Amino acid sequence: MEDKKIEEIHRPQTNQAPPPKGGGGGGKGISVFAPATVANVVCGFDVLGFAVNEPGDEVIMRLTGKPGISISKITGDNGRLPMDPAKNTVSVSVRHYLDGIGRSDIGLDIELHKKMPIGSGLGSSSASTVAGLFAIKTLLGDESDPVKLLPSAMKGEEMACGHGHADNVAPALLGGFVLIRSYEPLDIVRLPHPEGLFCAIVFPEVDVPTREARQIIRNKINMKDAVTQWGNIAGLVSGLFMNDIDLIGRSMKDILVEPVRSMLIPDFYKMREMAMELGAVSFGISGSGPSVFSFTRDEETAKKITQKLQRHLADLLIGSQAYVSTINDKGPRVLG
Ligand code: HSE
């Protein structure tokens, strides 16, 4: 299969999509869904991520026919997200894209429908951003490789949490499992994964903003730890190529970030013990947390894990949300 082959994509000089044909008229609308993502994948801080089938966000976008970007509605955010187009990640990234293709004249209106928790470690801002970018790309009939939207999507991440990492936006945009081989220049590699790998996600309802979760990480690491970590990253990537689920499992260990961030997650190590006892292949933090996830070999095990962890969190009087999904190879999709 073509998308199972390793593929290198180099950063365009600018955000160069071909100038779209038409698209300036008023009234035309589109609805786009973009998926949640699990970034880091335990050992690959800022360089690995994959998309899941649910949850995700929906953006409805209409061309207005007069220049300027407006946000007319945001739902599902409990009033937490800015309606100001200069401060919202969706409009900021869409503005970056339009300026990059020389179409600053385009006018559009955005409705954002949050269908996933904010500050969950599941790439909430990136799902919104990618839905917005995919919507404008589709509305303008821009058929260039979606990877060209990445610099604009990273602008949205920068606005959301102060750092333009790509390990959420890249898999949300491209689907599947993605490696950010390099940030400068941007070099994205689509990775294969074993068929039938399931992902069990539990979001304990405590707030862990990515901005803060990044601030508590060590800036310097010693060589011994670095050797352990890059051995694990290479092991995980090899396991993905070799369909070796045992190798994937034993490589998904993080000695750099998890020891610090796990302190922000209620009963993290107890939850790990429970998941592994139930047959999980791996267990770790999704993105910057507080969501945790396990890979499993089947759906039933994934469901057992989410049920047990949710019951445990309920005993601690902590609400939670759970999702069981395969890896989403498609990325964003037009709903109508
Ligand atoms: N790689 C980022 C981090 C992902 O861990 O901070 C944020 O979801």
Short mmCIF file of C-alpha atoms in Angstrom, two decimals, residues 24 27 32 46 58 210 333 335:
data_model
loop_
_atom_site.label_atom_id
_atom_site.label_comp_id
_atom_site.label_asym_id
_atom_site.label_seq_id
_atom_site.Cartn_x
_atom_site.Cartn_y
_atom_site.Cartn_z
CA GLY A 24 -14.43 34.59 -3.60
CA GLY A 27 -22.76 31.93 0.88
CA VAL A 32 -15.36 19.47 8.27
CA ASP A 46 7.38 16.27 20.13
CA GLU A 58 -16.17 20.20 13.65
CA THR A 210 -0.09 22.12 27.68
CA ARG A 333 -13.13 14.56 6.46
CA LEU A 335 -19.17 16.09 6.58
#
